[in-house]
GROMACS .gro file of C-alpha atoms in nm:
model
  256
    1UNK     CA    1   0.015   0.001  -0.009
    2UNK     CA    2   0.274   0.267   0.068
    3UNK     CA    3   0.465   0.176  -0.231
    4UNK     CA    4   0.168   0.179  -0.446
    5UNK     CA    5   0.106   0.577  -0.322
    6UNK     CA    6   0.445   0.644  -0.375
    7UNK     CA    7   0.430   0.524  -0.711
    8UNK     CA    8   0.094   0.731  -0.768
    9UNK     CA    9   0.230   1.037  -0.582
   10UNK     CA   10   0.564   1.036  -0.798
   11UNK     CA   11   0.350   1.093  -1.125
   12UNK     CA   12   0.195   1.432  -0.966
   13UNK     CA   13   0.286   1.795  -1.007
   14UNK     CA   14   0.246   2.010  -0.688
   15UNK     CA   15  -0.093   2.100  -0.739
   16UNK     CA   16  -0.238   1.751  -0.791
   17UNK     CA   17  -0.037   1.651  -0.435
   18UNK     CA   18  -0.197   1.886  -0.227
   19UNK     CA   19  -0.516   1.880  -0.454
   20UNK     CA   20  -0.626   1.504  -0.496
   21UNK     CA   21  -0.654   1.234  -0.274
   22UNK     CA   22  -0.361   0.993  -0.220
   23UNK     CA   23  -0.433   0.714  -0.442
   24UNK     CA   24  -0.620   0.949  -0.736
   25UNK     CA   25  -0.414   1.008  -1.031
   26UNK     CA   26  -0.339   1.317  -1.168
   27UNK     CA   27  -0.165   1.480  -1.492
   28UNK     CA   28   0.120   1.268  -1.534
   29UNK     CA   29   0.438   1.444  -1.408
   30UNK     CA   30   0.705   1.196  -1.375
   31UNK     CA   31   0.946   1.288  -1.624
   32UNK     CA   32   0.907   1.661  -1.504
   33UNK     CA   33   0.961   1.529  -1.158
   34UNK     CA   34   1.279   1.322  -1.203
   35UNK     CA   35   1.442   1.610  -1.413
   36UNK     CA   36   1.386   1.831  -1.116
   37UNK     CA   37   1.529   1.572  -0.891
   38UNK     CA   38   1.836   1.515  -1.075
   39UNK     CA   39   1.900   1.898  -1.183
   40UNK     CA   40   1.817   2.053  -0.848
   41UNK     CA   41   2.140   2.241  -0.666
   42UNK     CA   42   2.364   2.129  -0.925
   43UNK     CA   43   2.221   1.748  -0.901
   44UNK     CA   44   2.306   1.694  -0.570
   45UNK     CA   45   2.102   1.424  -0.542
   46UNK     CA   46   2.290   1.199  -0.798
   47UNK     CA   47   2.581   1.289  -0.541
   48UNK     CA   48   2.362   1.151  -0.265
   49UNK     CA   49   2.288   0.844  -0.446
   50UNK     CA   50   2.647   0.775  -0.515
   51UNK     CA   51   2.734   0.824  -0.174
   52UNK     CA   52   2.471   0.560  -0.072
   53UNK     CA   53   2.633   0.299  -0.295
   54UNK     CA   54   2.984   0.374  -0.171
   55UNK     CA   55   2.843   0.358   0.192
   56UNK     CA   56   2.608   0.017   0.125
   57UNK     CA   57   2.830  -0.160  -0.121
   58UNK     CA   58   3.181  -0.136   0.023
   59UNK     CA   59   3.059  -0.142   0.380
   60UNK     CA   60   2.834  -0.453   0.293
   61UNK     CA   61   3.141  -0.652   0.089
   62UNK     CA   62   3.351  -0.599   0.386
   63UNK     CA   63   3.098  -0.669   0.698
   64UNK     CA   64   3.006  -0.986   0.494
   65UNK     CA   65   3.379  -1.088   0.462
   66UNK     CA   66   3.433  -1.036   0.799
   67UNK     CA   67   3.125  -1.209   0.908
   68UNK     CA   68   3.193  -1.508   0.712
   69UNK     CA   69   3.565  -1.541   0.839
   70UNK     CA   70   3.450  -1.499   1.188
   71UNK     CA   71   3.168  -1.748   1.149
   72UNK     CA   72   3.378  -2.003   1.005
   73UNK     CA   73   3.627  -1.970   1.269
   74UNK     CA   74   3.373  -2.025   1.548
   75UNK     CA   75   3.237  -2.315   1.340
   76UNK     CA   76   3.565  -2.501   1.236
   77UNK     CA   77   3.820  -2.410   1.487
   78UNK     CA   78   3.814  -2.507   1.867
   79UNK     CA   79   3.969  -2.260   2.130
   80UNK     CA   80   3.968  -2.160   2.476
   81UNK     CA   81   3.637  -1.977   2.560
   82UNK     CA   82   3.510  -2.029   2.221
   83UNK     CA   83   3.160  -2.051   2.311
   84UNK     CA   84   3.148  -1.763   2.571
   85UNK     CA   85   3.311  -1.548   2.312
   86UNK     CA   86   3.030  -1.642   2.069
   87UNK     CA   87   2.783  -1.573   2.348
   88UNK     CA   88   2.917  -1.234   2.384
   89UNK     CA   89   2.875  -1.186   2.005
   90UNK     CA   90   2.498  -1.298   2.040
   91UNK     CA   91   2.455  -1.043   2.324
   92UNK     CA   92   2.564  -0.767   2.051
   93UNK     CA   93   2.250  -0.869   1.835
   94UNK     CA   94   2.023  -0.753   2.154
   95UNK     CA   95   2.181  -0.389   2.167
   96UNK     CA   96   1.974  -0.170   1.946
   97UNK     CA   97   2.209   0.020   1.698
   98UNK     CA   98   2.054   0.366   1.826
   99UNK     CA   99   2.171   0.299   2.169
  100UNK     CA  100   2.569   0.287   2.032
  101UNK     CA  101   2.531   0.570   1.808
  102UNK     CA  102   2.624   0.821   2.041
  103UNK     CA  103   2.942   0.640   2.178
  104UNK     CA  104   3.052   0.579   1.833
  105UNK     CA  105   3.021   0.952   1.747
  106UNK     CA  106   3.229   1.050   2.065
  107UNK     CA  107   3.510   0.759   1.955
  108UNK     CA  108   3.497   0.919   1.587
  109UNK     CA  109   3.516   1.269   1.727
  110UNK     CA  110   3.839   1.164   1.928
  111UNK     CA  111   4.023   1.029   1.596
  112UNK     CA  112   3.914   1.284   1.383
  113UNK     CA  113   3.655   1.123   1.124
  114UNK     CA  114   3.332   1.288   1.194
  115UNK     CA  115   3.187   1.441   0.891
  116UNK     CA  116   3.376   1.183   0.663
  117UNK     CA  117   3.303   0.846   0.480
  118UNK     CA  118   3.485   0.664   0.736
  119UNK     CA  119   3.229   0.778   1.027
  120UNK     CA  120   2.949   0.589   0.843
  121UNK     CA  121   3.173   0.321   0.675
  122UNK     CA  122   3.346   0.201   1.002
  123UNK     CA  123   3.047   0.111   1.215
  124UNK     CA  124   2.858  -0.070   0.931
  125UNK     CA  125   3.154  -0.331   0.950
  126UNK     CA  126   3.064  -0.494   1.266
  127UNK     CA  127   2.749  -0.713   1.250
  128UNK     CA  128   2.701  -0.991   1.529
  129UNK     CA  129   2.385  -1.105   1.366
  130UNK     CA  130   2.610  -1.159   1.059
  131UNK     CA  131   2.866  -1.381   1.264
  132UNK     CA  132   2.571  -1.585   1.387
  133UNK     CA  133   2.420  -1.632   1.048
  134UNK     CA  134   2.783  -1.729   0.896
  135UNK     CA  135   2.849  -1.991   1.181
  136UNK     CA  136   2.515  -2.158   1.065
  137UNK     CA  137   2.597  -2.142   0.712
  138UNK     CA  138   2.948  -2.274   0.762
  139UNK     CA  139   2.800  -2.584   0.943
  140UNK     CA  140   2.567  -2.623   0.670
  141UNK     CA  141   2.781  -2.572   0.359
  142UNK     CA  142   3.136  -2.670   0.452
  143UNK     CA  143   3.201  -3.037   0.538
  144UNK     CA  144   3.488  -3.097   0.790
  145UNK     CA  145   3.614  -3.373   0.571
  146UNK     CA  146   3.676  -3.149   0.281
  147UNK     CA  147   3.898  -2.898   0.508
  148UNK     CA  148   4.090  -3.243   0.632
  149UNK     CA  149   4.159  -3.350   0.308
  150UNK     CA  150   4.296  -3.003   0.187
  151UNK     CA  151   4.527  -2.978   0.512
  152UNK     CA  152   4.660  -3.330   0.427
  153UNK     CA  153   4.758  -3.207   0.071
  154UNK     CA  154   4.955  -2.892   0.243
  155UNK     CA  155   4.706  -2.624   0.197
  156UNK     CA  156   4.747  -2.375   0.462
  157UNK     CA  157   4.463  -2.244   0.685
  158UNK     CA  158   4.432  -1.934   0.497
  159UNK     CA  159   4.437  -2.084   0.160
  160UNK     CA  160   4.187  -2.359   0.278
  161UNK     CA  161   3.955  -2.097   0.374
  162UNK     CA  162   4.016  -1.861   0.062
  163UNK     CA  163   4.022  -2.178  -0.197
  164UNK     CA  164   3.775  -2.419  -0.057
  165UNK     CA  165   3.543  -2.242   0.240
  166UNK     CA  166   3.480  -1.934   0.057
  167UNK     CA  167   3.349  -2.056  -0.268
  168UNK     CA  168   3.113  -2.293  -0.064
  169UNK     CA  169   2.989  -2.021   0.138
  170UNK     CA  170   2.891  -1.799  -0.160
  171UNK     CA  171   2.536  -1.843  -0.119
  172UNK     CA  172   2.565  -1.771   0.255
  173UNK     CA  173   2.775  -1.471   0.170
  174UNK     CA  174   2.522  -1.327  -0.066
  175UNK     CA  175   2.270  -1.341   0.193
  176UNK     CA  176   2.450  -1.179   0.439
  177UNK     CA  177   2.548  -0.916   0.164
  178UNK     CA  178   2.201  -0.822   0.091
  179UNK     CA  179   2.103  -0.820   0.462
  180UNK     CA  180   2.389  -0.586   0.507
  181UNK     CA  181   2.316  -0.348   0.188
  182UNK     CA  182   1.952  -0.313   0.287
  183UNK     CA  183   2.043  -0.209   0.689
  184UNK     CA  184   2.341   0.021   0.516
  185UNK     CA  185   2.115   0.155   0.254
  186UNK     CA  186   1.837   0.247   0.505
  187UNK     CA  187   2.073   0.358   0.755
  188UNK     CA  188   1.930   0.711   0.870
  189UNK     CA  189   2.033   0.783   1.228
  190UNK     CA  190   2.421   0.705   1.205
  191UNK     CA  191   2.468   0.939   0.899
  192UNK     CA  192   2.231   1.217   1.081
  193UNK     CA  193   2.457   1.186   1.374
  194UNK     CA  194   2.809   1.180   1.192
  195UNK     CA  195   2.754   1.410   0.910
  196UNK     CA  196   2.684   1.776   0.865
  197UNK     CA  197   2.834   1.821   0.501
  198UNK     CA  198   2.546   1.780   0.257
  199UNK     CA  199   2.775   1.645  -0.014
  200UNK     CA  200   2.846   1.342   0.219
  201UNK     CA  201   2.478   1.251   0.288
  202UNK     CA  202   2.326   0.918   0.176
  203UNK     CA  203   2.044   0.950  -0.010
  204UNK     CA  204   1.787   0.885   0.255
  205UNK     CA  205   1.956   1.188   0.477
  206UNK     CA  206   1.941   1.395   0.171
  207UNK     CA  207   1.582   1.323   0.093
  208UNK     CA  208   1.483   1.383   0.460
  209UNK     CA  209   1.669   1.733   0.441
  210UNK     CA  210   1.452   1.824   0.115
  211UNK     CA  211   1.133   1.729   0.354
  212UNK     CA  212   1.234   1.977   0.615
  213UNK     CA  213   1.236   2.241   0.355
  214UNK     CA  214   0.863   2.173   0.243
  215UNK     CA  215   0.698   2.417   0.485
  216UNK     CA  216   0.930   2.705   0.323
  217UNK     CA  217   0.922   2.584  -0.012
  218UNK     CA  218   0.604   2.340  -0.082
  219UNK     CA  219   0.754   2.248  -0.433
  220UNK     CA  220   1.002   2.048  -0.248
  221UNK     CA  221   0.725   1.807  -0.139
  222UNK     CA  222   0.742   1.655  -0.507
  223UNK     CA  223   1.115   1.619  -0.513
  224UNK     CA  224   1.127   1.440  -0.180
  225UNK     CA  225   0.836   1.203  -0.292
  226UNK     CA  226   1.010   1.142  -0.650
  227UNK     CA  227   1.363   1.122  -0.483
  228UNK     CA  228   1.251   0.881  -0.251
  229UNK     CA  229   1.080   0.665  -0.540
  230UNK     CA  230   1.422   0.646  -0.717
  231UNK     CA  231   1.586   0.580  -0.366
  232UNK     CA  232   1.448   0.220  -0.361
  233UNK     CA  233   1.513   0.102  -0.685
  234UNK     CA  234   1.868  -0.025  -0.615
  235UNK     CA  235   1.744  -0.219  -0.340
  236UNK     CA  236   1.491  -0.375  -0.584
  237UNK     CA  237   1.768  -0.456  -0.840
  238UNK     CA  238   1.977  -0.634  -0.586
  239UNK     CA  239   1.724  -0.867  -0.457
  240UNK     CA  240   1.597  -0.960  -0.805
  241UNK     CA  241   1.954  -0.977  -0.946
  242UNK     CA  242   2.089  -1.192  -0.645
  243UNK     CA  243   1.782  -1.385  -0.589
  244UNK     CA  244   1.887  -1.714  -0.681
  245UNK     CA  245   2.163  -1.689  -0.406
  246UNK     CA  246   1.991  -1.535  -0.129
  247UNK     CA  247   1.721  -1.791  -0.172
  248UNK     CA  248   1.935  -2.114  -0.137
  249UNK     CA  249   2.123  -1.907   0.161
  250UNK     CA  250   1.799  -1.877   0.362
  251UNK     CA  251   1.677  -2.204   0.279
  252UNK     CA  252   1.985  -2.371   0.411
  253UNK     CA  253   1.990  -2.144   0.735
  254UNK     CA  254   1.636  -2.250   0.772
  255UNK     CA  255   1.682  -2.617   0.733
  256UNK     CA  256   1.975  -2.578   0.978
   0.00000   0.00000   0.00000
């Protein structure tokens, strides 16, 4: 229902937005709305979309790799205090992200990375729930016998992980990537606290700043709505393009 409203609203001009009901069509103005979005303020919306891709793609790739490596280690290696340490990781899944945003800001301020790309990227690398899922995927996808055979053949632990375990974990890796990508793309509170330069804003925060201008300039309402429609397209493309991987990954996780 909200998506239907958004699709209809993005086709309206300012007069129809305020003069018609939410699900009533007005004059088709989508092309003009899109042109206004990408040309406003020197095309800053395109910069916001690029920033969102940087935060989401780079952060999700690194986060997923770290989670897979950690989950693999928790599954395949025995070391003192392993289960207690894993329990601490699980505790991390219970802590709302909003609660730790202020401490993250203070740490970022101490090291001088506030209002930079790093202030948004670095916190996204830690994903306790991803470590848990990666351990489940490792238990389901990577037989211990295959790893032992590789070690007998003289493969190092790093080579065993890189050449044998990681390819087997591809469906799980893609699933973790999509979860992390969605979380990073929709991340609002973190950038709101960390950033004050609008050229570093992700799309969500940029659209919010447009929405804040509606009282002074009602014309910004159609830009905010059309921008919101454009901003969900990368999420749809990611899920459609990688669906064969994440479906198998979710199935394996559910069965396990």
